[in-house]
Amino acid sequence: MDTMVDSWTDREQVIARAALERARTRAVDVLIARLRTSIEALASADEVWQLHDFLSIERHTMEGRFDFRLGGILFVLAGLVKDELLAMEELEGLEADKLAKVKAMSRF
């Protein structure tokens, strides 16, 4: 068993949840900005339905991406760092091994 995954203090869970929520808020802000541009360019019913399909996919993706489960949270946090929705500094307070793992995984 990987003790980094199995062993999360209450404080670390609070830090990870808060970081995940900040990243989620940023992702929503990016989506809204993208939608503002897309909506202005709508010119047909087909484009409206394409936008609907896009939003359905985005919702599904975001709901999965921001689901807090300790078993995979290091991978989630690393992906958010890689996508620049989260900074390593926002994870300060996590165990050094967890921070190192997130930093290493965010490079790929």
Short mmCIF file of N, CA and C in Angstrom, two decimals:
data_model
loop_
_atom_site.label_atom_id
_atom_site.label_comp_id
_atom_site.label_asym_id
_atom_site.label_seq_id
_atom_site.Cartn_x
_atom_site.Cartn_y
_atom_site.Cartn_z
N MET A 1 0.83 -1.20 0.00
CA MET A 1 0.00 0.00 0.00
C MET A 1 0.87 1.26 0.00
N ASP A 2 0.45 2.24 -0.74
CA ASP A 2 1.15 3.51 -0.80
C ASP A 2 0.65 4.38 0.35
N THR A 3 1.50 4.64 1.32
CA THR A 3 1.07 5.40 2.49
C THR A 3 0.72 6.83 2.14
N MET A 4 1.29 7.37 1.05
CA MET A 4 0.94 8.74 0.66
C MET A 4 -0.53 8.83 0.27
N VAL A 5 -1.04 7.81 -0.34
CA VAL A 5 -2.43 7.82 -0.76
C VAL A 5 -3.34 7.47 0.41
N ASP A 6 -2.90 6.55 1.22
CA ASP A 6 -3.73 6.06 2.31
C ASP A 6 -3.74 6.99 3.52
N SER A 7 -2.73 7.80 3.67
CA SER A 7 -2.57 8.59 4.88
C SER A 7 -2.71 10.07 4.59
N TRP A 8 -3.88 10.61 4.83
CA TRP A 8 -4.14 12.02 4.65
C TRP A 8 -4.65 12.58 5.97
N THR A 9 -3.96 13.58 6.50
CA THR A 9 -4.44 14.21 7.72
C THR A 9 -5.67 15.05 7.39
N ASP A 10 -6.42 15.40 8.41
CA ASP A 10 -7.57 16.28 8.19
C ASP A 10 -7.13 17.60 7.57
N ARG A 11 -6.01 18.13 8.03
CA ARG A 11 -5.49 19.39 7.50
C ARG A 11 -5.15 19.26 6.02
N GLU A 12 -4.51 18.15 5.65
CA GLU A 12 -4.17 17.94 4.25
C GLU A 12 -5.42 17.82 3.38
N GLN A 13 -6.44 17.18 3.91
CA GLN A 13 -7.68 17.06 3.15
C GLN A 13 -8.32 18.43 2.93
N VAL A 14 -8.26 19.29 3.95
CA VAL A 14 -8.79 20.65 3.82
C VAL A 14 -8.01 21.41 2.74
N ILE A 15 -6.70 21.29 2.76
CA ILE A 15 -5.84 21.96 1.77
C ILE A 15 -6.17 21.46 0.36
N ALA A 16 -6.27 20.15 0.20
CA ALA A 16 -6.55 19.57 -1.12
C ALA A 16 -7.93 19.96 -1.62
N ARG A 17 -8.92 19.92 -0.73
CA ARG A 17 -10.29 20.33 -1.14
C ARG A 17 -10.34 21.79 -1.55
N ALA A 18 -9.68 22.65 -0.79
CA ALA A 18 -9.68 24.08 -1.10
C ALA A 18 -8.98 24.33 -2.44
N ALA A 19 -7.86 23.65 -2.66
CA ALA A 19 -7.14 23.80 -3.93
C ALA A 19 -8.00 23.31 -5.09
N LEU A 20 -8.66 22.20 -4.91
CA LEU A 20 -9.52 21.65 -5.95
C LEU A 20 -10.66 22.63 -6.27
N GLU A 21 -11.24 23.24 -5.25
CA GLU A 21 -12.33 24.19 -5.46
C GLU A 21 -11.83 25.45 -6.18
N ARG A 22 -10.65 25.94 -5.80
CA ARG A 22 -10.09 27.10 -6.51
C ARG A 22 -9.86 26.77 -7.99
N ALA A 23 -9.33 25.61 -8.26
CA ALA A 23 -9.08 25.20 -9.64
C ALA A 23 -10.40 25.05 -10.40
N ARG A 24 -11.41 24.51 -9.74
CA ARG A 24 -12.73 24.36 -10.38
C ARG A 24 -13.29 25.73 -10.75
N THR A 25 -13.17 26.67 -9.84
CA THR A 25 -13.65 28.04 -10.10
C THR A 25 -12.92 28.63 -11.29
N ARG A 26 -11.63 28.43 -11.36
CA ARG A 26 -10.84 28.95 -12.49
C ARG A 26 -11.25 28.27 -13.80
N ALA A 27 -11.49 26.98 -13.75
CA ALA A 27 -11.91 26.25 -14.95
C ALA A 27 -13.26 26.76 -15.45
N VAL A 28 -14.16 27.03 -14.53
CA VAL A 28 -15.47 27.58 -14.90
C VAL A 28 -15.30 28.97 -15.51
N ASP A 29 -14.43 29.78 -14.92
CA ASP A 29 -14.18 31.11 -15.47
C ASP A 29 -13.65 31.03 -16.90
N VAL A 30 -12.74 30.10 -17.15
CA VAL A 30 -12.20 29.90 -18.50
C VAL A 30 -13.31 29.47 -19.46
N LEU A 31 -14.16 28.56 -18.99
CA LEU A 31 -15.27 28.09 -19.82
C LEU A 31 -16.22 29.23 -20.15
N ILE A 32 -16.55 30.05 -19.18
CA ILE A 32 -17.46 31.17 -19.41
C ILE A 32 -16.87 32.14 -20.43
N ALA A 33 -15.60 32.44 -20.30
CA ALA A 33 -14.95 33.34 -21.27
C ALA A 33 -15.01 32.74 -22.68
N ARG A 34 -14.76 31.46 -22.76
CA ARG A 34 -14.81 30.78 -24.07
C ARG A 34 -16.23 30.82 -24.63
N LEU A 35 -17.22 30.62 -23.77
CA LEU A 35 -18.61 30.64 -24.21
C LEU A 35 -19.04 32.01 -24.71
N ARG A 36 -18.59 33.05 -24.05
CA ARG A 36 -18.95 34.41 -24.49
C ARG A 36 -18.53 34.63 -25.93
N THR A 37 -17.36 34.18 -26.27
CA THR A 37 -16.86 34.32 -27.64
C THR A 37 -17.67 33.44 -28.59
N SER A 38 -17.93 32.21 -28.18
CA SER A 38 -18.68 31.27 -29.03
C SER A 38 -20.10 31.74 -29.28
N ILE A 39 -20.74 32.24 -28.26
CA ILE A 39 -22.14 32.66 -28.39
C ILE A 39 -22.28 33.82 -29.38
N GLU A 40 -21.34 34.74 -29.33
CA GLU A 40 -21.38 35.87 -30.26
C GLU A 40 -21.27 35.43 -31.71
N ALA A 41 -20.64 34.29 -31.95
CA ALA A 41 -20.41 33.81 -33.32
C ALA A 41 -21.50 32.88 -33.82
N LEU A 42 -22.49 32.56 -32.99
CA LEU A 42 -23.55 31.64 -33.42
C LEU A 42 -24.31 32.22 -34.60
N ALA A 43 -24.50 31.38 -35.62
CA ALA A 43 -25.17 31.87 -36.83
C ALA A 43 -26.23 30.91 -37.35
N SER A 44 -26.37 29.74 -36.72
CA SER A 44 -27.35 28.79 -37.23
C SER A 44 -27.82 27.87 -36.10
N ALA A 45 -28.93 27.19 -36.36
CA ALA A 45 -29.44 26.23 -35.39
C ALA A 45 -28.43 25.11 -35.17
N ASP A 46 -27.77 24.67 -36.23
CA ASP A 46 -26.76 23.63 -36.09
C ASP A 46 -25.65 24.05 -35.11
N GLU A 47 -25.26 25.29 -35.18
CA GLU A 47 -24.22 25.78 -34.27
C GLU A 47 -24.73 25.83 -32.83
N VAL A 48 -26.00 26.13 -32.64
CA VAL A 48 -26.59 26.11 -31.30
C VAL A 48 -26.54 24.69 -30.73
N TRP A 49 -26.89 23.71 -31.55
CA TRP A 49 -26.89 22.31 -31.07
C TRP A 49 -25.46 21.83 -30.83
N GLN A 50 -24.52 22.30 -31.65
CA GLN A 50 -23.12 21.96 -31.41
C GLN A 50 -22.64 22.54 -30.07
N LEU A 51 -23.09 23.75 -29.79
CA LEU A 51 -22.75 24.36 -28.51
C LEU A 51 -23.36 23.57 -27.36
N HIS A 52 -24.58 23.13 -27.53
CA HIS A 52 -25.24 22.29 -26.53
C HIS A 52 -24.44 21.01 -26.28
N ASP A 53 -24.03 20.36 -27.35
CA ASP A 53 -23.24 19.13 -27.23
C ASP A 53 -21.92 19.40 -26.52
N PHE A 54 -21.27 20.50 -26.89
CA PHE A 54 -20.02 20.89 -26.26
C PHE A 54 -20.21 21.07 -24.75
N LEU A 55 -21.28 21.78 -24.37
CA LEU A 55 -21.54 22.02 -22.95
C LEU A 55 -21.84 20.72 -22.20
N SER A 56 -22.55 19.81 -22.84
CA SER A 56 -22.82 18.52 -22.21
C SER A 56 -21.53 17.76 -21.94
N ILE A 57 -20.64 17.76 -22.90
CA ILE A 57 -19.35 17.09 -22.73
C ILE A 57 -18.52 17.78 -21.65
N GLU A 58 -18.49 19.11 -21.67
CA GLU A 58 -17.74 19.87 -20.67
C GLU A 58 -18.26 19.60 -19.25
N ARG A 59 -19.57 19.54 -19.11
CA ARG A 59 -20.15 19.27 -17.80
C ARG A 59 -19.71 17.89 -17.30
N HIS A 60 -19.81 16.91 -18.16
CA HIS A 60 -19.42 15.55 -17.79
C HIS A 60 -17.93 15.52 -17.41
N THR A 61 -17.11 16.16 -18.21
CA THR A 61 -15.66 16.19 -17.97
C THR A 61 -15.35 16.88 -16.65
N MET A 62 -15.96 18.02 -16.41
CA MET A 62 -15.68 18.77 -15.19
C MET A 62 -16.18 18.04 -13.94
N GLU A 63 -17.34 17.44 -14.03
CA GLU A 63 -17.85 16.71 -12.87
C GLU A 63 -16.91 15.58 -12.49
N GLY A 64 -16.35 14.91 -13.48
CA GLY A 64 -15.40 13.84 -13.20
C GLY A 64 -14.06 14.36 -12.74
N ARG A 65 -13.62 15.41 -13.36
CA ARG A 65 -12.30 15.96 -13.05
C ARG A 65 -12.21 16.54 -11.65
N PHE A 66 -13.28 17.11 -11.15
CA PHE A 66 -13.24 17.77 -9.86
C PHE A 66 -13.92 16.96 -8.77
N ASP A 67 -14.01 15.67 -8.96
CA ASP A 67 -14.57 14.76 -7.95
C ASP A 67 -13.46 14.46 -6.93
N PHE A 68 -13.71 14.78 -5.67
CA PHE A 68 -12.69 14.62 -4.63
C PHE A 68 -12.71 13.20 -4.09
N ARG A 69 -11.69 12.45 -4.46
CA ARG A 69 -11.49 11.10 -3.94
C ARG A 69 -10.00 10.96 -3.62
N LEU A 70 -9.71 10.64 -2.38
CA LEU A 70 -8.31 10.59 -1.94
C LEU A 70 -7.48 9.61 -2.74
N GLY A 71 -8.08 8.53 -3.20
CA GLY A 71 -7.32 7.52 -3.93
C GLY A 71 -6.65 8.02 -5.19
N GLY A 72 -7.17 9.05 -5.80
CA GLY A 72 -6.60 9.57 -7.04
C GLY A 72 -6.33 11.05 -7.02
N ILE A 73 -6.44 11.66 -5.84
CA ILE A 73 -6.36 13.12 -5.78
C ILE A 73 -4.99 13.67 -6.20
N LEU A 74 -3.92 12.92 -5.96
CA LEU A 74 -2.61 13.42 -6.38
C LEU A 74 -2.53 13.54 -7.90
N PHE A 75 -3.13 12.59 -8.61
CA PHE A 75 -3.17 12.66 -10.07
C PHE A 75 -4.01 13.86 -10.54
N VAL A 76 -5.13 14.06 -9.85
CA VAL A 76 -6.01 15.19 -10.19
C VAL A 76 -5.28 16.50 -9.98
N LEU A 77 -4.65 16.65 -8.82
CA LEU A 77 -3.93 17.88 -8.51
C LEU A 77 -2.79 18.11 -9.50
N ALA A 78 -2.08 17.05 -9.86
CA ALA A 78 -1.00 17.18 -10.84
C ALA A 78 -1.52 17.64 -12.19
N GLY A 79 -2.65 17.10 -12.61
CA GLY A 79 -3.25 17.53 -13.87
C GLY A 79 -3.65 18.99 -13.85
N LEU A 80 -4.15 19.44 -12.71
CA LEU A 80 -4.55 20.84 -12.58
C LEU A 80 -3.34 21.77 -12.58
N VAL A 81 -2.26 21.33 -11.97
CA VAL A 81 -1.02 22.11 -12.00
C VAL A 81 -0.52 22.18 -13.44
N LYS A 82 -0.52 21.04 -14.11
CA LYS A 82 -0.06 20.99 -15.50
C LYS A 82 -0.88 21.92 -16.39
N ASP A 83 -2.19 21.95 -16.15
CA ASP A 83 -3.09 22.78 -16.96
C ASP A 83 -3.14 24.23 -16.49
N GLU A 84 -2.29 24.56 -15.51
CA GLU A 84 -2.17 25.92 -14.98
C GLU A 84 -3.46 26.44 -14.34
N LEU A 85 -4.24 25.52 -13.80
CA LEU A 85 -5.43 25.90 -13.04
C LEU A 85 -5.13 25.94 -11.54
N LEU A 86 -3.94 25.47 -11.21
CA LEU A 86 -3.52 25.39 -9.82
C LEU A 86 -2.01 25.60 -9.77
N ALA A 87 -1.54 26.30 -8.75
CA ALA A 87 -0.10 26.51 -8.56
C ALA A 87 0.38 25.62 -7.42
N MET A 88 1.59 25.17 -7.51
CA MET A 88 2.16 24.33 -6.45
C MET A 88 2.08 25.02 -5.09
N GLU A 89 2.23 26.33 -5.07
CA GLU A 89 2.18 27.07 -3.82
C GLU A 89 0.84 26.91 -3.11
N GLU A 90 -0.20 26.65 -3.88
CA GLU A 90 -1.53 26.48 -3.28
C GLU A 90 -1.68 25.14 -2.57
N LEU A 91 -0.69 24.29 -2.71
CA LEU A 91 -0.71 22.98 -2.06
C LEU A 91 0.20 22.93 -0.84
N GLU A 92 0.78 24.07 -0.49
CA GLU A 92 1.65 24.12 0.68
C GLU A 92 0.89 23.64 1.90
N GLY A 93 1.56 22.82 2.68
CA GLY A 93 0.94 22.22 3.85
C GLY A 93 0.73 20.73 3.67
N LEU A 94 0.79 20.28 2.42
CA LEU A 94 0.75 18.84 2.18
C LEU A 94 2.11 18.26 2.53
N GLU A 95 2.14 16.99 2.86
CA GLU A 95 3.38 16.28 3.15
C GLU A 95 4.35 16.45 1.97
N ALA A 96 5.63 16.57 2.29
CA ALA A 96 6.66 16.80 1.27
C ALA A 96 6.64 15.74 0.17
N ASP A 97 6.40 14.47 0.53
CA ASP A 97 6.35 13.41 -0.48
C ASP A 97 5.17 13.61 -1.44
N LYS A 98 4.06 14.07 -0.92
CA LYS A 98 2.89 14.32 -1.77
C LYS A 98 3.17 15.47 -2.73
N LEU A 99 3.77 16.53 -2.21
CA LEU A 99 4.12 17.66 -3.06
C LEU A 99 5.09 17.26 -4.16
N ALA A 100 6.08 16.47 -3.81
CA ALA A 100 7.06 16.00 -4.80
C ALA A 100 6.38 15.16 -5.87
N LYS A 101 5.46 14.32 -5.46
CA LYS A 101 4.77 13.46 -6.42
C LYS A 101 3.90 14.30 -7.36
N VAL A 102 3.17 15.27 -6.83
CA VAL A 102 2.34 16.15 -7.67
C VAL A 102 3.23 16.91 -8.64
N LYS A 103 4.33 17.44 -8.15
CA LYS A 103 5.23 18.21 -9.02
C LYS A 103 5.79 17.34 -10.14
N ALA A 104 6.22 16.15 -9.81
CA ALA A 104 6.78 15.24 -10.82
C ALA A 104 5.72 14.84 -11.85
N MET A 105 4.53 14.48 -11.38
CA MET A 105 3.48 14.05 -12.31
C MET A 105 2.99 15.21 -13.19
N SER A 106 3.07 16.43 -12.70
CA SER A 106 2.57 17.58 -13.48
C SER A 106 3.46 17.88 -14.68
N ARG A 107 4.63 17.28 -14.73
CA ARG A 107 5.54 17.51 -15.85
C ARG A 107 5.22 16.66 -17.06
N PHE A 108 4.34 15.69 -16.91
CA PHE A 108 4.04 14.77 -18.01
C PHE A 108 2.71 15.03 -18.65
#
